[in-house]
Short mmCIF file of C-alpha atoms in Angstrom, two decimals:
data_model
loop_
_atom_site.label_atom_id
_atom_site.label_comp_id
_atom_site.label_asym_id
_atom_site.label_seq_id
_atom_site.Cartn_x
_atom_site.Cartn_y
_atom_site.Cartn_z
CA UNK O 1 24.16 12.95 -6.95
CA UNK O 2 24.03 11.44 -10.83
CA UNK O 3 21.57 9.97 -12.24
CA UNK O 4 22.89 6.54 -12.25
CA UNK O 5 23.74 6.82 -8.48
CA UNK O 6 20.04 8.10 -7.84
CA UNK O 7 18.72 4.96 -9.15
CA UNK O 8 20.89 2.95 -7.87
CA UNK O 9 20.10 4.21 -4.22
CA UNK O 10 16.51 4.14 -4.91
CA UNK O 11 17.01 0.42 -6.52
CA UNK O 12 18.18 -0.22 -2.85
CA UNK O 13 15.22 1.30 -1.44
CA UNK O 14 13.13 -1.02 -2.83
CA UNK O 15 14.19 -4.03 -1.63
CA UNK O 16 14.54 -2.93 1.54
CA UNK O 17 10.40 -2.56 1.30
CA UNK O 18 10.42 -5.33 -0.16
CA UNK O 19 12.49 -6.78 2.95
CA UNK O 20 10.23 -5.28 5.49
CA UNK O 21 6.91 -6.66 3.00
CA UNK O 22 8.67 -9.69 3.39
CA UNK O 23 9.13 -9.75 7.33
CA UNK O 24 5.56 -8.76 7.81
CA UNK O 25 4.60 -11.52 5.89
CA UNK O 26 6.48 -14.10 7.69
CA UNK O 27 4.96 -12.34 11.06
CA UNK O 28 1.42 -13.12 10.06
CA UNK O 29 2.50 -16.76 8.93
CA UNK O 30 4.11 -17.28 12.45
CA UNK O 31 1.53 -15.71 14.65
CA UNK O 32 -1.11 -18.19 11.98
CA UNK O 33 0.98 -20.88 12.87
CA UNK O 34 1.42 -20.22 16.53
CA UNK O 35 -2.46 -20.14 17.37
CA UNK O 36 -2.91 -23.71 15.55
CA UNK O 37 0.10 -25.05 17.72
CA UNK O 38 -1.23 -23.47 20.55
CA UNK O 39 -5.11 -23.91 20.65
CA UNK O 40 -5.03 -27.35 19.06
CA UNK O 41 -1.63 -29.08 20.64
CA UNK O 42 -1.48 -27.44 24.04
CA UNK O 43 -5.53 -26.89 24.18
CA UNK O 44 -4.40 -23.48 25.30
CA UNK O 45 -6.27 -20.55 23.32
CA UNK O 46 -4.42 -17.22 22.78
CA UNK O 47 -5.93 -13.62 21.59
CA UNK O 48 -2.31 -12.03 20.68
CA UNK O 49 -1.89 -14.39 18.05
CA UNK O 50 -4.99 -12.96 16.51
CA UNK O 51 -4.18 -9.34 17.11
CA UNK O 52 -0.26 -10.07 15.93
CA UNK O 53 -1.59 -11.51 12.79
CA UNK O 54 -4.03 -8.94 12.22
CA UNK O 55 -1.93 -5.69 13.01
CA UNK O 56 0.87 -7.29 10.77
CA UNK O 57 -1.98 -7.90 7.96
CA UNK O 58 -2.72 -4.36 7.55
CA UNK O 59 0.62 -3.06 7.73
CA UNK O 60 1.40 -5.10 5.08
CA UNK O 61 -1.13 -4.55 2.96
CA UNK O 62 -0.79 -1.13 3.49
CA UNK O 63 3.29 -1.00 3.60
CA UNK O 64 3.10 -2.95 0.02
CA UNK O 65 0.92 -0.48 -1.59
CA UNK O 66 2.87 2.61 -0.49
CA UNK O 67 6.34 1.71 -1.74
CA UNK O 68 6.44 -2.62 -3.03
CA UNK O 69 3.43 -2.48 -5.48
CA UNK O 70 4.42 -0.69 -9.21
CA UNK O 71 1.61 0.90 -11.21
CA UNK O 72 2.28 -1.93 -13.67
CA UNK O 73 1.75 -4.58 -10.82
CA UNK O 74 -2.18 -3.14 -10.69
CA UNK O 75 -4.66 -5.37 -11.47
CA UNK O 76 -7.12 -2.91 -13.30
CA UNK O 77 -10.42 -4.14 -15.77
CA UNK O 78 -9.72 -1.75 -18.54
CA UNK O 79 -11.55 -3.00 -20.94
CA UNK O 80 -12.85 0.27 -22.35
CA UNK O 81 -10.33 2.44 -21.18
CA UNK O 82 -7.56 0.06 -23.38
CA UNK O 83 -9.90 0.50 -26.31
CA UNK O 84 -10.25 4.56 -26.66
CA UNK O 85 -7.29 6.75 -28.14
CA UNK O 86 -4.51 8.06 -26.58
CA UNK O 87 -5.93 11.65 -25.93
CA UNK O 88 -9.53 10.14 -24.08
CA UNK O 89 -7.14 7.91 -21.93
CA UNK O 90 -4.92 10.68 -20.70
CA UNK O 91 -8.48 12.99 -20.16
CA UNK O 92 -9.80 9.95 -17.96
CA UNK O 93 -6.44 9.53 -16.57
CA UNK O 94 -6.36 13.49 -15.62
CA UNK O 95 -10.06 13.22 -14.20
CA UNK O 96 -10.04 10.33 -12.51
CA UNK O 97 -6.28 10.92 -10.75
CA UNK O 98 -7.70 14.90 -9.72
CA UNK O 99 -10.96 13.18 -8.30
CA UNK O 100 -8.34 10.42 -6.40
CA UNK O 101 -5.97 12.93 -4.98
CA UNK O 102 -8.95 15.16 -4.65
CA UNK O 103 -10.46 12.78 -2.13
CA UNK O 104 -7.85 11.50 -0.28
CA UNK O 105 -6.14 15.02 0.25
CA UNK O 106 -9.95 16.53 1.64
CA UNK O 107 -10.10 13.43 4.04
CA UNK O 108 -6.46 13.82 5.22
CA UNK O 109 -6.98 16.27 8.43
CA UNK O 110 -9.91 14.31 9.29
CA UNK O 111 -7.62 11.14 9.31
CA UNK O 112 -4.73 12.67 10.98
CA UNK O 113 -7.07 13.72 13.76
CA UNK O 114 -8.57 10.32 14.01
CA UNK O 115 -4.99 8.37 13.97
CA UNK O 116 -3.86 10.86 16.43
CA UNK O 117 -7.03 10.59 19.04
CA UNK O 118 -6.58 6.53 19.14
CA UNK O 119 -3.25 7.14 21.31
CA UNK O 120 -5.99 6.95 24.12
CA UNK O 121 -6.89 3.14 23.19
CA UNK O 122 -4.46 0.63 22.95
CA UNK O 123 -4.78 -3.01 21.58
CA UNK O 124 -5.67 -5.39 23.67
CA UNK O 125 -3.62 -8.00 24.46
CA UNK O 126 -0.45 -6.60 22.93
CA UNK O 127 -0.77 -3.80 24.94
CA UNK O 128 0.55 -1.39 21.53
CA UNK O 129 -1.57 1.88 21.71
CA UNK O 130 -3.78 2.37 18.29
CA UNK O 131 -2.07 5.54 16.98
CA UNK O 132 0.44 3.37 16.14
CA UNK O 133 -1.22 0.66 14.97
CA UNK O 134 -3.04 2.95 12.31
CA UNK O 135 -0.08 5.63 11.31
CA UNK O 136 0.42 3.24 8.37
CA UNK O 137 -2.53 4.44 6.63
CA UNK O 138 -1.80 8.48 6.76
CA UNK O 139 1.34 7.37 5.01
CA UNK O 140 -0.92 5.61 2.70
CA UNK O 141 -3.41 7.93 2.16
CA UNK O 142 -0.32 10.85 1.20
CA UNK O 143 1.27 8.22 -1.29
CA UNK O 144 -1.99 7.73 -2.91
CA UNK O 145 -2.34 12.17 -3.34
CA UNK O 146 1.18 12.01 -4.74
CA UNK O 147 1.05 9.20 -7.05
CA UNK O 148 -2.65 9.80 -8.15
CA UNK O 149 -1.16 13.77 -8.65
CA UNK O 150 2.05 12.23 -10.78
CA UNK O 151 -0.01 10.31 -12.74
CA UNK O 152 -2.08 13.73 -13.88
CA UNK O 153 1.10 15.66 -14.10
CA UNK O 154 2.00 12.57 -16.83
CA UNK O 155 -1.09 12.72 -18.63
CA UNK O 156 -0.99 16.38 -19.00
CA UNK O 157 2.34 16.86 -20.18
CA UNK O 158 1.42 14.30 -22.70
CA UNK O 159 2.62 10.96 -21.92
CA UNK O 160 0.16 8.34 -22.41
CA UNK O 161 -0.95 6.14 -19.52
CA UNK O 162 0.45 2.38 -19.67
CA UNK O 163 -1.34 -0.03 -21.34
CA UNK O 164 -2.35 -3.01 -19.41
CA UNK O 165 -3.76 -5.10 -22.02
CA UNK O 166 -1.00 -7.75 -22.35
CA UNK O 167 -1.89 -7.23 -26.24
CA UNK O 168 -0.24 -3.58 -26.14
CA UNK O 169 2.36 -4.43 -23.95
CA UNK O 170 6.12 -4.38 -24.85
CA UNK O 171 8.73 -5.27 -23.61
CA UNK O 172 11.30 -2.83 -22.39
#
């Protein structure tokens, strides 16, 4: 596969996250919607709504973070970090990302295990069993190893970290 064809195909990954980011949005809008209409028209209150809403909350959250949200879409307050050199930055950069992936790769099993022990409990009124409901974060937690681990693999071979200070930004 070229180059060109790589990005092209992983262009078209994208947006389909950003399709399903999308979807999961307009699911907690509806569900939002939904409980209004129904506890305040038909003066008949409904839990699913709530737990719809909810579920579709954290998945997005979660879904957007793993594969919508860019490092350059971070909201960070840099203030110091933008004003050291090059070399300090990459050092924090290198620290801070081993001490990230550090955590998040130690707390793994322990997460696995817990996600995997919820298939006993299920959600309430949706009736969806809580292994489910929760898989989205181990799939979190191993994006944030590999992308905290890329960023130190960046920093170490050299390449400074992005600047965030709209002042040192440029356009590409």
């Amino acid at each position: 596969m070229t180059k060109a064809a790589l990005s092209g195909f992983l262009a078209w990954l994208r947006r389909r996250a950003e399709n399903v980011a999308a979807a999961l949005l307009a699911i907690v809008f509806i569900s939002f919607i939904l409980q209004i209409a129904f506890r305040y028209l038909l003066g008949w209150p409904v839990g699913w709504t709530l737990e719809v809403s909810t579920l579709a909350w954290t998945w997005l959250v979660l879904w957007g973070a793993v594969f919508v949200v860019r490092e350059s879409d971070e909201i960070r307050f840099d203030v110091i970090f933008s004003a050291v050199p090059d070399r300090l930055r990459r050092f924090c950069v290198i620290v801070s990302g081993l001490v990230l992936a550090g955590l998040f790769a130690v707390s793994l099993p322990a997460v696995v295990d817990y996600v995997t022990f919820m298939k006993v409990e299920s959600i309430s009124y949706i009736d969806l069993r809580l292994d489910y409901a929760f898989s989205i974060y181990i799939l979190f937690a191993v994006a944030v190893v590999a992308r905290a681990l890329y960023r130190v693999w960046s920093a170490a071979r050299g390449r400074p970290p992005k600047m965030s200070d709209p002042s040192h930004l440029r356009e590409d």
